[in-house]
């Protein structure tokens, strides 16, 4: 006998796996935002001073908030899924972790120090911090000495005794000597040339942040270019012209003008030597600063990696647990 009875089924509504993952992700992100506020209140959810790295307290806070947030999100996603499938639930938990991580990394979230910054943000902060360290030493401390200003600081004590006696006999005062020397060199070296020299030096420092260890070498090479050769700011022709100007305006012999010029040139060379030493010291400081920043960021990145890895395990495990209830 054939049973013609119609059986009506009332299957449990099937919920979309994607919807469950999205809901789980929203739950995770919401908890992360909440933990961010808690972390800010506790003073552990800030990495603005990236050069200081992560302390133990902040690292533990990252891991704990990752575990709670992602485990809750994975559990929520698993509970919303139908049918009850352990592998699918585990994959849903992993998907919640992945989507949450992407939102944190590319959406600008600052979630509970978990995502104090994504790795990309840390890299950007490292580069910016390093660039700031390089910029801090370049504008005021590195420039080609102005030989006209050096000439204006020359004194009788810088000259040989015979030349001092000769100038005194010619009634040339120290103030007159300094004024004439400055004008002689100012006339042969224009402000445009000094601006060009400064531009070359600063241009050399543009990419120093990427390779701080080459600071001294690069700047010394630029200085060599500016004080030697045909493109030098102070060429042999300029020195000869300045010497002839001194001879004419002070009414002294060519030999005496040469001695004054040599004294000014010695001051210029000493200033260049001092500048090279300053650059060498700056390089040491900059390398130390950059190494400290990179070390701090490496430590922070390690803890973020550990927190993310444990978060993946927590989300996956919570998904499996959610299915088995």
GROMACS .gro file of C-alpha atoms in nm, residues 1-312:
model
  312
    1UNK     CA    1   0.000   0.000   0.000
    2UNK     CA    2   0.140   0.333  -0.105
    3UNK     CA    3   0.157   0.605   0.157
    4UNK     CA    4   0.023   0.918  -0.009
    5UNK     CA    5   0.047   1.132   0.303
    6UNK     CA    6   0.224   1.462   0.238
    7UNK     CA    7   0.495   1.529   0.496
    8UNK     CA    8   0.567   1.897   0.555
    9UNK     CA    9   0.914   1.981   0.673
   10UNK     CA   10   1.011   2.282   0.876
   11UNK     CA   11   1.389   2.300   0.835
   12UNK     CA   12   1.585   2.541   1.050
   13UNK     CA   13   1.651   2.855   0.844
   14UNK     CA   14   1.991   2.851   0.693
   15UNK     CA   15   2.189   3.155   0.769
   16UNK     CA   16   2.453   3.283   0.531
   17UNK     CA   17   2.808   3.202   0.633
   18UNK     CA   18   2.922   3.539   0.496
   19UNK     CA   19   2.666   3.720   0.709
   20UNK     CA   20   2.783   3.528   1.014
   21UNK     CA   21   3.145   3.624   0.945
   22UNK     CA   22   3.053   3.988   0.899
   23UNK     CA   23   2.857   3.991   1.224
   24UNK     CA   24   3.148   3.824   1.404
   25UNK     CA   25   3.385   4.083   1.262
   26UNK     CA   26   3.163   4.367   1.377
   27UNK     CA   27   3.156   4.216   1.723
   28UNK     CA   28   3.536   4.189   1.727
   29UNK     CA   29   3.588   4.545   1.608
   30UNK     CA   30   3.334   4.678   1.855
   31UNK     CA   31   3.516   4.509   2.141
   32UNK     CA   32   3.848   4.641   2.015
   33UNK     CA   33   3.716   4.996   2.015
   34UNK     CA   34   3.590   4.945   2.367
   35UNK     CA   35   3.929   4.811   2.475
   36UNK     CA   36   4.094   5.109   2.307
   37UNK     CA   37   3.905   5.343   2.536
   38UNK     CA   38   4.000   5.129   2.834
   39UNK     CA   39   4.363   5.124   2.721
   40UNK     CA   40   4.370   5.501   2.677
   41UNK     CA   41   4.229   5.541   3.024
   42UNK     CA   42   4.499   5.309   3.157
   43UNK     CA   43   4.770   5.481   2.954
   44UNK     CA   44   4.883   5.171   2.765
   45UNK     CA   45   4.710   5.210   2.428
   46UNK     CA   46   4.932   5.471   2.272
   47UNK     CA   47   5.224   5.426   2.039
   48UNK     CA   48   5.261   5.786   1.931
   49UNK     CA   49   5.617   5.786   2.065
   50UNK     CA   50   5.704   5.486   1.853
   51UNK     CA   51   6.071   5.527   1.936
   52UNK     CA   52   5.993   5.413   2.290
   53UNK     CA   53   5.861   5.078   2.171
   54UNK     CA   54   5.621   4.859   2.365
   55UNK     CA   55   5.651   4.793   2.734
   56UNK     CA   56   5.555   4.462   2.893
   57UNK     CA   57   5.224   4.606   3.012
   58UNK     CA   58   5.127   4.729   2.666
   59UNK     CA   59   5.234   4.398   2.507
   60UNK     CA   60   5.020   4.197   2.750
   61UNK     CA   61   4.731   4.435   2.691
   62UNK     CA   62   4.759   4.378   2.315
   63UNK     CA   63   4.755   4.001   2.351
   64UNK     CA   64   4.470   3.996   2.601
   65UNK     CA   65   4.245   4.228   2.400
   66UNK     CA   66   4.317   4.037   2.079
   67UNK     CA   67   4.224   3.708   2.243
   68UNK     CA   68   3.901   3.838   2.396
   69UNK     CA   69   3.786   4.035   2.091
   70UNK     CA   70   3.862   3.774   1.827
   71UNK     CA   71   3.746   3.479   2.035
   72UNK     CA   72   3.414   3.653   2.094
   73UNK     CA   73   3.381   3.739   1.724
   74UNK     CA   74   3.466   3.384   1.618
   75UNK     CA   75   3.221   3.238   1.867
   76UNK     CA   76   2.944   3.472   1.749
   77UNK     CA   77   3.004   3.381   1.385
   78UNK     CA   78   2.993   3.009   1.464
   79UNK     CA   79   2.671   3.039   1.662
   80UNK     CA   80   2.502   3.216   1.372
   81UNK     CA   81   2.599   2.950   1.121
   82UNK     CA   82   2.378   2.659   1.013
   83UNK     CA   83   2.434   2.364   0.975
   84UNK     CA   84   2.651   2.265   1.266
   85UNK     CA   85   2.979   2.179   1.098
   86UNK     CA   86   3.303   2.186   1.296
   87UNK     CA   87   3.536   2.254   1.004
   88UNK     CA   88   3.310   2.526   0.864
   89UNK     CA   89   3.288   2.684   1.209
   90UNK     CA   90   3.667   2.684   1.242
   91UNK     CA   91   3.699   2.843   0.898
   92UNK     CA   92   3.441   3.104   0.995
   93UNK     CA   93   3.644   3.191   1.303
   94UNK     CA   94   3.957   3.223   1.088
   95UNK     CA   95   3.763   3.441   0.843
   96UNK     CA   96   3.658   3.670   1.129
   97UNK     CA   97   4.025   3.703   1.228
   98UNK     CA   98   4.129   3.778   0.868
   99UNK     CA   99   3.855   4.034   0.802
  100UNK     CA  100   3.912   4.204   1.136
  101UNK     CA  101   4.287   4.224   1.071
  102UNK     CA  102   4.229   4.376   0.727
  103UNK     CA  103   3.986   4.633   0.869
  104UNK     CA  104   4.242   4.727   1.132
  105UNK     CA  105   4.529   4.744   0.882
  106UNK     CA  106   4.361   4.935   0.602
  107UNK     CA  107   4.066   5.104   0.768
  108UNK     CA  108   4.261   5.322   1.007
  109UNK     CA  109   4.120   5.158   1.317
  110UNK     CA  110   4.314   5.198   1.637
  111UNK     CA  111   4.181   4.896   1.817
  112UNK     CA  112   4.287   4.830   2.166
  113UNK     CA  113   4.653   4.857   2.113
  114UNK     CA  114   4.587   4.540   1.909
  115UNK     CA  115   4.596   4.742   1.641
  116UNK     CA  116   4.768   5.034   1.795
  117UNK     CA  117   4.902   5.041   1.446
  118UNK     CA  118   4.915   4.788   1.174
  119UNK     CA  119   5.257   4.686   1.053
  120UNK     CA  120   5.226   4.931   0.765
  121UNK     CA  121   5.160   5.215   1.008
  122UNK     CA  122   5.459   5.116   1.215
  123UNK     CA  123   5.680   5.123   0.907
  124UNK     CA  124   5.548   5.466   0.816
  125UNK     CA  125   5.607   5.590   1.170
  126UNK     CA  126   5.960   5.449   1.162
  127UNK     CA  127   6.041   5.627   0.838
  128UNK     CA  128   5.889   5.952   0.965
  129UNK     CA  129   6.073   5.934   1.295
  130UNK     CA  130   6.400   5.867   1.116
  131UNK     CA  131   6.340   6.148   0.869
  132UNK     CA  132   6.267   6.385   1.156
  133UNK     CA  133   6.596   6.288   1.318
  134UNK     CA  134   6.781   6.372   0.998
  135UNK     CA  135   6.584   6.693   0.941
  136UNK     CA  136   6.661   6.812   1.292
  137UNK     CA  137   7.031   6.840   1.216
  138UNK     CA  138   7.026   6.975   0.863
  139UNK     CA  139   6.877   7.326   0.846
  140UNK     CA  140   7.097   7.519   1.088
  141UNK     CA  141   7.401   7.307   1.156
  142UNK     CA  142   7.515   7.214   0.807
  143UNK     CA  143   7.612   7.491   0.567
  144UNK     CA  144   7.919   7.604   0.380
  145UNK     CA  145   8.120   7.862   0.579
  146UNK     CA  146   8.082   8.215   0.443
  147UNK     CA  147   8.437   8.324   0.365
  148UNK     CA  148   8.343   8.692   0.361
  149UNK     CA  149   8.225   8.661   0.721
  150UNK     CA  150   8.544   8.477   0.809
  151UNK     CA  151   8.744   8.755   0.642
  152UNK     CA  152   8.564   9.012   0.858
  153UNK     CA  153   8.688   8.831   1.170
  154UNK     CA  154   9.057   8.846   1.079
  155UNK     CA  155   9.279   9.019   1.332
  156UNK     CA  156   9.631   9.150   1.337
  157UNK     CA  157   9.727   8.849   1.551
  158UNK     CA  158   9.649   8.621   1.255
  159UNK     CA  159   9.919   8.789   1.045
  160UNK     CA  160  10.299   8.751   1.048
  161UNK     CA  161  10.484   9.010   1.269
  162UNK     CA  162  10.649   9.175   0.970
  163UNK     CA  163  10.314   9.225   0.797
  164UNK     CA  164  10.156   9.364   1.115
  165UNK     CA  165  10.436   9.616   1.144
  166UNK     CA  166  10.397   9.715   0.778
  167UNK     CA  167  10.022   9.768   0.814
  168UNK     CA  168  10.069   9.975   1.128
  169UNK     CA  169  10.323  10.193   0.947
  170UNK     CA  170  10.065  10.244   0.670
  171UNK     CA  171   9.811  10.350   0.938
  172UNK     CA  172   9.583  10.058   0.851
  173UNK     CA  173   9.371   9.983   1.157
  174UNK     CA  174   9.234   9.635   1.245
  175UNK     CA  175   8.879   9.758   1.180
  176UNK     CA  176   8.979   9.887   0.836
  177UNK     CA  177   9.154   9.557   0.758
  178UNK     CA  178   8.846   9.354   0.849
  179UNK     CA  179   8.609   9.580   0.655
  180UNK     CA  180   8.822   9.577   0.339
  181UNK     CA  181   8.880   9.202   0.362
  182UNK     CA  182   8.508   9.133   0.393
  183UNK     CA  183   8.423   9.354   0.097
  184UNK     CA  184   8.699   9.199  -0.115
  185UNK     CA  185   8.563   8.847  -0.068
  186UNK     CA  186   8.200   8.949  -0.075
  187UNK     CA  187   8.252   9.097  -0.420
  188UNK     CA  188   8.392   8.771  -0.562
  189UNK     CA  189   8.140   8.535  -0.399
  190UNK     CA  190   7.778   8.626  -0.460
  191UNK     CA  191   7.481   8.531  -0.247
  192UNK     CA  192   7.363   8.320  -0.540
  193UNK     CA  193   7.678   8.110  -0.516
  194UNK     CA  194   7.631   8.067  -0.142
  195UNK     CA  195   7.268   7.967  -0.200
  196UNK     CA  196   7.383   7.716  -0.459
  197UNK     CA  197   7.630   7.570  -0.211
  198UNK     CA  198   7.362   7.538   0.056
  199UNK     CA  199   7.123   7.377  -0.192
  200UNK     CA  200   7.385   7.119  -0.288
  201UNK     CA  201   7.449   7.029   0.076
  202UNK     CA  202   7.080   7.009   0.168
  203UNK     CA  203   7.008   6.815  -0.151
  204UNK     CA  204   7.274   6.566  -0.048
  205UNK     CA  205   7.090   6.517   0.282
  206UNK     CA  206   6.750   6.452   0.126
  207UNK     CA  207   6.778   6.073   0.133
  208UNK     CA  208   7.013   6.046   0.431
  209UNK     CA  209   6.730   5.906   0.647
  210UNK     CA  210   6.728   5.589   0.437
  211UNK     CA  211   7.102   5.536   0.487
  212UNK     CA  212   7.218   5.738   0.788
  213UNK     CA  213   7.552   5.558   0.788
  214UNK     CA  214   7.653   5.744   0.470
  215UNK     CA  215   7.592   6.094   0.611
  216UNK     CA  216   7.959   6.179   0.665
  217UNK     CA  217   8.069   6.036   0.330
  218UNK     CA  218   7.797   6.212   0.131
  219UNK     CA  219   7.844   6.551   0.296
  220UNK     CA  220   8.223   6.533   0.266
  221UNK     CA  221   8.185   6.454  -0.103
  222UNK     CA  222   7.959   6.757  -0.144
  223UNK     CA  223   8.209   6.977   0.042
  224UNK     CA  224   8.491   6.853  -0.180
  225UNK     CA  225   8.282   6.951  -0.479
  226UNK     CA  226   8.223   7.298  -0.337
  227UNK     CA  227   8.578   7.383  -0.229
  228UNK     CA  228   8.777   7.214  -0.503
  229UNK     CA  229   8.769   7.195  -0.882
  230UNK     CA  230   8.610   7.413  -1.146
  231UNK     CA  231   8.269   7.421  -0.975
  232UNK     CA  232   8.409   7.533  -0.640
  233UNK     CA  233   8.239   7.828  -0.474
  234UNK     CA  234   8.580   7.980  -0.406
  235UNK     CA  235   8.793   7.922  -0.715
  236UNK     CA  236   9.154   8.021  -0.774
  237UNK     CA  237   9.031   8.305  -0.991
  238UNK     CA  238   8.814   8.431  -0.705
  239UNK     CA  239   9.108   8.419  -0.463
  240UNK     CA  240   9.329   8.609  -0.709
  241UNK     CA  241   9.059   8.872  -0.764
  242UNK     CA  242   9.008   8.918  -0.390
  243UNK     CA  243   9.384   8.948  -0.335
  244UNK     CA  244   9.413   9.212  -0.608
  245UNK     CA  245   9.123   9.403  -0.453
  246UNK     CA  246   9.294   9.400  -0.113
  247UNK     CA  247   9.619   9.518  -0.267
  248UNK     CA  248   9.447   9.809  -0.441
  249UNK     CA  249   9.220   9.924  -0.159
  250UNK     CA  250   9.478   9.893   0.118
  251UNK     CA  251   9.769  10.019  -0.090
  252UNK     CA  252   9.992   9.725   0.000
  253UNK     CA  253  10.228   9.510  -0.200
  254UNK     CA  254  10.127   9.189  -0.378
  255UNK     CA  255  10.327   8.983  -0.127
  256UNK     CA  256  10.149   9.148   0.166
  257UNK     CA  257   9.810   9.095   0.002
  258UNK     CA  258   9.906   8.731  -0.051
  259UNK     CA  259   9.983   8.689   0.320
  260UNK     CA  260   9.646   8.836   0.419
  261UNK     CA  261   9.474   8.612   0.165
  262UNK     CA  262   9.658   8.308   0.302
  263UNK     CA  263   9.547   8.394   0.657
  264UNK     CA  264   9.184   8.417   0.543
  265UNK     CA  265   9.218   8.094   0.346
  266UNK     CA  266   9.351   7.923   0.661
  267UNK     CA  267   9.043   8.037   0.853
  268UNK     CA  268   8.823   7.899   0.574
  269UNK     CA  269   9.003   7.564   0.571
  270UNK     CA  270   8.979   7.540   0.950
  271UNK     CA  271   8.604   7.607   0.928
  272UNK     CA  272   8.567   7.331   0.668
  273UNK     CA  273   8.761   7.091   0.891
  274UNK     CA  274   8.538   7.178   1.187
  275UNK     CA  275   8.231   7.123   0.971
  276UNK     CA  276   8.356   6.779   0.866
  277UNK     CA  277   8.411   6.687   1.231
  278UNK     CA  278   8.062   6.813   1.320
  279UNK     CA  279   7.910   6.603   1.042
  280UNK     CA  280   8.096   6.296   1.167
  281UNK     CA  281   7.957   6.351   1.518
  282UNK     CA  282   7.608   6.404   1.376
  283UNK     CA  283   7.635   6.078   1.185
  284UNK     CA  284   7.714   5.890   1.506
  285UNK     CA  285   7.415   6.048   1.681
  286UNK     CA  286   7.183   5.986   1.387
  287UNK     CA  287   7.286   5.621   1.348
  288UNK     CA  288   7.230   5.567   1.720
  289UNK     CA  289   6.885   5.732   1.702
  290UNK     CA  290   6.782   5.533   1.396
  291UNK     CA  291   6.901   5.206   1.548
  292UNK     CA  292   6.703   5.277   1.864
  293UNK     CA  293   6.390   5.356   1.664
  294UNK     CA  294   6.425   5.045   1.449
  295UNK     CA  295   6.487   4.828   1.754
  296UNK     CA  296   6.178   4.967   1.926
  297UNK     CA  297   5.964   4.913   1.617
  298UNK     CA  298   6.097   4.560   1.574
  299UNK     CA  299   5.996   4.484   1.933
  300UNK     CA  300   5.650   4.635   1.879
  301UNK     CA  301   5.605   4.445   1.552
  302UNK     CA  302   5.701   4.119   1.723
  303UNK     CA  303   5.438   4.164   1.993
  304UNK     CA  304   5.177   4.261   1.735
  305UNK     CA  305   5.263   3.945   1.541
  306UNK     CA  306   5.231   3.730   1.855
  307UNK     CA  307   4.899   3.896   1.938
  308UNK     CA  308   4.770   3.842   1.585
  309UNK     CA  309   4.879   3.479   1.580
  310UNK     CA  310   4.714   3.409   1.914
  311UNK     CA  311   4.409   3.599   1.794
  312UNK     CA  312   4.384   3.364   1.496
   0.00000   0.00000   0.00000
